[in-house]
Short mmCIF file of C-alpha atoms in Angstrom, two decimals:
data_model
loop_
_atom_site.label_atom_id
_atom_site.label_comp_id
_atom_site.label_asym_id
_atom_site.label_seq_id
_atom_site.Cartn_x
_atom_site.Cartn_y
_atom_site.Cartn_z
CA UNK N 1 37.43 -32.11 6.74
CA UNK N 2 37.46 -28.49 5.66
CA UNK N 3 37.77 -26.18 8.84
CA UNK N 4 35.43 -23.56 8.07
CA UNK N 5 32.66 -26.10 6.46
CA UNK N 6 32.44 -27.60 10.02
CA UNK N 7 32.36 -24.50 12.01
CA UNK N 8 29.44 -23.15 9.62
CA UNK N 9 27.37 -26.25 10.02
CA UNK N 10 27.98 -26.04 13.75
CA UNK N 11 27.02 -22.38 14.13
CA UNK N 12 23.93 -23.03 11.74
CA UNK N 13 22.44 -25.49 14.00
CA UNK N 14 23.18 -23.25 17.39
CA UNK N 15 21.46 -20.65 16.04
CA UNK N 16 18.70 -23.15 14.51
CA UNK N 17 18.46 -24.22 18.33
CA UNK N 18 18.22 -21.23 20.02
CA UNK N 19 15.14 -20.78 21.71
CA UNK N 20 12.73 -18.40 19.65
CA UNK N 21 11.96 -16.54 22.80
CA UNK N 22 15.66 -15.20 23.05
CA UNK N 23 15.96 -15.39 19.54
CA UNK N 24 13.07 -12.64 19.68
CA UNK N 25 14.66 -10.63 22.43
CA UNK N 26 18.44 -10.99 20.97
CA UNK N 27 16.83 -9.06 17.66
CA UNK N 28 14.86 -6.85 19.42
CA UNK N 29 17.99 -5.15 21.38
CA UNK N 30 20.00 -5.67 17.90
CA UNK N 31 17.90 -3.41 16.58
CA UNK N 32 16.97 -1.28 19.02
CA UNK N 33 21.10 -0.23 19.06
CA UNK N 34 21.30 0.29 15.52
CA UNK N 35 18.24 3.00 15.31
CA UNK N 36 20.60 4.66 17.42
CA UNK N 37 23.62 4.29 15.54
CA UNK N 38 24.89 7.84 14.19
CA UNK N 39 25.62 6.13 10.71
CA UNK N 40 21.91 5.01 10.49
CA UNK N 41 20.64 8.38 11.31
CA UNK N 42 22.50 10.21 8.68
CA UNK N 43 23.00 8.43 6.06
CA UNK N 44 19.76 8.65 2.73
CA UNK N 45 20.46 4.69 1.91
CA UNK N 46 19.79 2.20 4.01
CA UNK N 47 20.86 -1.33 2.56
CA UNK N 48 18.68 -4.35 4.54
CA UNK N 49 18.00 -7.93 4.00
CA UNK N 50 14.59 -9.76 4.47
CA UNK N 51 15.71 -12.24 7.37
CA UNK N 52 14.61 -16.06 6.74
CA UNK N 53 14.63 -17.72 10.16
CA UNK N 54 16.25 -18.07 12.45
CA UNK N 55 18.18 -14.98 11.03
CA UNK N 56 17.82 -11.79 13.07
CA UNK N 57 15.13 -10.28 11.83
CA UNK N 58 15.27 -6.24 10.46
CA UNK N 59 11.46 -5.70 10.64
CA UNK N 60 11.79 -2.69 13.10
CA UNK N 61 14.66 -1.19 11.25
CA UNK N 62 12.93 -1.12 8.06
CA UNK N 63 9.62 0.32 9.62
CA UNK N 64 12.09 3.05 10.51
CA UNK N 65 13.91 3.79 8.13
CA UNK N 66 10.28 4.11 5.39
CA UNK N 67 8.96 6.68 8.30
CA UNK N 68 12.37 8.57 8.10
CA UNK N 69 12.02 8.86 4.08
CA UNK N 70 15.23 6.98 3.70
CA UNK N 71 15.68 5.35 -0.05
CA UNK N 72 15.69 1.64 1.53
CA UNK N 73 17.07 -1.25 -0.51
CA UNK N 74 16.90 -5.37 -0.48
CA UNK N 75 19.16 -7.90 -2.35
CA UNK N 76 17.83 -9.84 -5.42
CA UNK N 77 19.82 -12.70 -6.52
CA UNK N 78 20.36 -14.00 -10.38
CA UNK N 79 22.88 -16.32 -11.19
CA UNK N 80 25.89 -16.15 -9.62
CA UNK N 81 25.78 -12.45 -8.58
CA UNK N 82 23.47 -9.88 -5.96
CA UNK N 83 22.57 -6.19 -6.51
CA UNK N 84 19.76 -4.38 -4.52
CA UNK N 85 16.90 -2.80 -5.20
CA UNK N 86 14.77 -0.24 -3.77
CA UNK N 87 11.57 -1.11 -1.91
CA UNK N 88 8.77 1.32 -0.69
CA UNK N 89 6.89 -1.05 1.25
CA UNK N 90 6.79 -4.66 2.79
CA UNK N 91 4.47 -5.76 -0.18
CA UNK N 92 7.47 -5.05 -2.74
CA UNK N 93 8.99 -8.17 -0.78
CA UNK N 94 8.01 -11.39 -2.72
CA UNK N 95 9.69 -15.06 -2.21
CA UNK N 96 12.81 -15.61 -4.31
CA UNK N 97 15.94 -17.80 -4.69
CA UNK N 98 16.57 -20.33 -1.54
CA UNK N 99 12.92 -19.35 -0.44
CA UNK N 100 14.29 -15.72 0.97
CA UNK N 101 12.19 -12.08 0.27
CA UNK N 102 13.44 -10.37 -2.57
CA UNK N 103 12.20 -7.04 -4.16
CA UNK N 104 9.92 -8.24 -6.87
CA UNK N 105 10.62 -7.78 -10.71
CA UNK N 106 9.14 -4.47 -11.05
CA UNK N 107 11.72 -2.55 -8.11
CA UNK N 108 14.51 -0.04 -9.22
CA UNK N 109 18.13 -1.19 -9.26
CA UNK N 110 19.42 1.07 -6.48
CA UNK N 111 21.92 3.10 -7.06
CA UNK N 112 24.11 5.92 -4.87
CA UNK N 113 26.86 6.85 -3.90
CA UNK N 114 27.13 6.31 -0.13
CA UNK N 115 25.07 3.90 1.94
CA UNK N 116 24.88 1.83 5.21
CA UNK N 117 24.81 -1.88 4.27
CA UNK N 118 23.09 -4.21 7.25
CA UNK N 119 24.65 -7.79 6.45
CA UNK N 120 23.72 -11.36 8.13
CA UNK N 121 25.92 -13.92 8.67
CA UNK N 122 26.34 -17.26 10.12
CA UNK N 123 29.31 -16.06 12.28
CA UNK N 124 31.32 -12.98 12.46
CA UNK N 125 34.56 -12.27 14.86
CA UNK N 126 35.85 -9.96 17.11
CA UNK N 127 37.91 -8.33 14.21
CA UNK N 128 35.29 -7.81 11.98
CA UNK N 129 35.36 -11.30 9.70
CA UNK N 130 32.04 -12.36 8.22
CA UNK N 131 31.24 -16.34 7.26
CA UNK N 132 27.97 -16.09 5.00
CA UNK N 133 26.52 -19.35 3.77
CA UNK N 134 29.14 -20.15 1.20
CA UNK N 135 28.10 -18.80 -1.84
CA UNK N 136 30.06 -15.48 -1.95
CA UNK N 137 27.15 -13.24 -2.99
CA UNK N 138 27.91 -10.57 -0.27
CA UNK N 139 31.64 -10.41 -0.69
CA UNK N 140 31.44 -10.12 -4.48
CA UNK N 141 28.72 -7.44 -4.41
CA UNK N 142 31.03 -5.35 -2.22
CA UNK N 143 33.82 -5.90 -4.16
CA UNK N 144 32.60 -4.83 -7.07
CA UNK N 145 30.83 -1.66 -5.70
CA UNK N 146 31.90 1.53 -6.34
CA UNK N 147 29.61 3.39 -3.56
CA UNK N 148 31.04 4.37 -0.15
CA UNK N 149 29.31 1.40 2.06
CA UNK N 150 29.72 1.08 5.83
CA UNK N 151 29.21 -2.35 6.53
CA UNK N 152 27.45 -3.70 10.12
CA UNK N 153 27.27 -7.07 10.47
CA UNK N 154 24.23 -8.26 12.95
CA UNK N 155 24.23 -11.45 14.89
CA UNK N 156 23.06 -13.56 17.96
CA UNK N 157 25.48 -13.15 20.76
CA UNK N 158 26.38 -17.46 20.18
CA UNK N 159 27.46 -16.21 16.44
CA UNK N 160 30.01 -13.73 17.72
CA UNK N 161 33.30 -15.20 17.87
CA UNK N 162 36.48 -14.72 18.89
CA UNK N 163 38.58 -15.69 15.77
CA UNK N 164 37.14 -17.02 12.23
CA UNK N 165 38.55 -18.61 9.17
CA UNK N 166 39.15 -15.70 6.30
CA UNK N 167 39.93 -15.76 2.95
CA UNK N 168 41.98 -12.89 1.02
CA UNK N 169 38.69 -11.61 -1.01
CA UNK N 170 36.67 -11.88 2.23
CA UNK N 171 34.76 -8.56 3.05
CA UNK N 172 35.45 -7.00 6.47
CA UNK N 173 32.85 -5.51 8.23
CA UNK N 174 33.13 -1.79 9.76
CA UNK N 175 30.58 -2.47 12.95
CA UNK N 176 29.53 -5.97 14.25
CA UNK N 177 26.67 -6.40 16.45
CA UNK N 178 24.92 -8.51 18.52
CA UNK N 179 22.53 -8.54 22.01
CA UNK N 180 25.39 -7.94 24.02
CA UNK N 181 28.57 -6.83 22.10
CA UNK N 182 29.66 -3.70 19.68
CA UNK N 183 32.81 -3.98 18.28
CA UNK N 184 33.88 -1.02 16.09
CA UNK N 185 36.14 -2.54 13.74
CA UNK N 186 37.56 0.96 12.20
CA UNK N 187 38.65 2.19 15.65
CA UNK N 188 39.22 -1.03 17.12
CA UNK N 189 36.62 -0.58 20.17
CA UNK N 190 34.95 -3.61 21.88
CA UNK N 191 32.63 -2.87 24.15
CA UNK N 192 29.50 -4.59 26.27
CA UNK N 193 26.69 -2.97 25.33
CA UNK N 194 24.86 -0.43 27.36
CA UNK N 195 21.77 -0.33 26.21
CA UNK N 196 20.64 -3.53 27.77
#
């Protein structure tokens, strides 16, 4: 049985049975840290993803980000690839491919040069590996951009492991964070966070 196909189903349904009460909380503190992340502050581009449950939901970060007149931008899937678009409001958010929010037909493709990039994940480790669903669609959108990105992966303290099965063309992430942990990949820092 392949490795990393049983460790995904496994960390699907732990977060699936997570109580929504801490599920609630875990997101709240999430997000509560990264409005006070220097890279969220100052960067113009704020790259976010419309959370289906039991993902961690972004709702407060994107509130934020519209009242700091930030360009803000969601993922839109066709075919086999991803590319984001810019949304001014929660009513640019329509249902799309496997029943997720995307920016509706009428949105601009985004593009910039430099951007923070929020990305969910079923897992993520303590050196700054991301396991997504399977399909790729984050790893080959990053590949293929030419923008400066800094990439923070978000997740449920249960997601946050210690080691995770990578590929080559996997994507690294530059920041991983959940309720209780903030690991800065680029200068190797793990740390408990403080803020709770």
């Amino acid at each position: 049985m392949d490795t990393k196909s049983s460790l995904r189903r496994q960390l699907i349904a732990l977060r699936k049975d997570m109580p929504e009460e801490q599920r609630c909380k875990e997101a709240t503190d999430i997000c509560d840290y990264l409005l006070r992340t220097k890279m969220l502050q100052e960067t113009d581009v704020v790259m976010l993803y419309a959370a289906k449950s039991p993902e961690v939901t972004l709702d407060a970060v994107f509130a934020w980000a519209l009242a700091q007149d930030k360009m803000v931008c969601f993922p839109r899937v066709s075919g086999e690839e991803m590319d984001f678009y810019y949304v001014e409001n929660a009513s640019d958010l329509i249902p799309g491919n496997f029943g997720v929010r995307e920016p509706a037909a009428y949105c601009q493709l985004a593009t910039f040069t430099k951007a923070v990039c929020v990305v969910p994940g079923v897992a993520f480790d303590k050196t700054g590996n991301r396991m997504g669903y399977g399909k790729g669609y984050y790893d080959r959108y990053l590949s293929r951009s030419t923008a400066e990105i800094y990439k923070i992966g978000v997740c449920y303290d249960e997601q946050l492991q210690d080691e995770i099965p990578a590929m080559g063309h996997d994507i690294k992430m530059d920041l991983v964070v959940s309720a209780s942990n903030v690991i800065d990949i680029v200068t190797k820092k793990g740390q408990q966070s403080i803020w709770i």
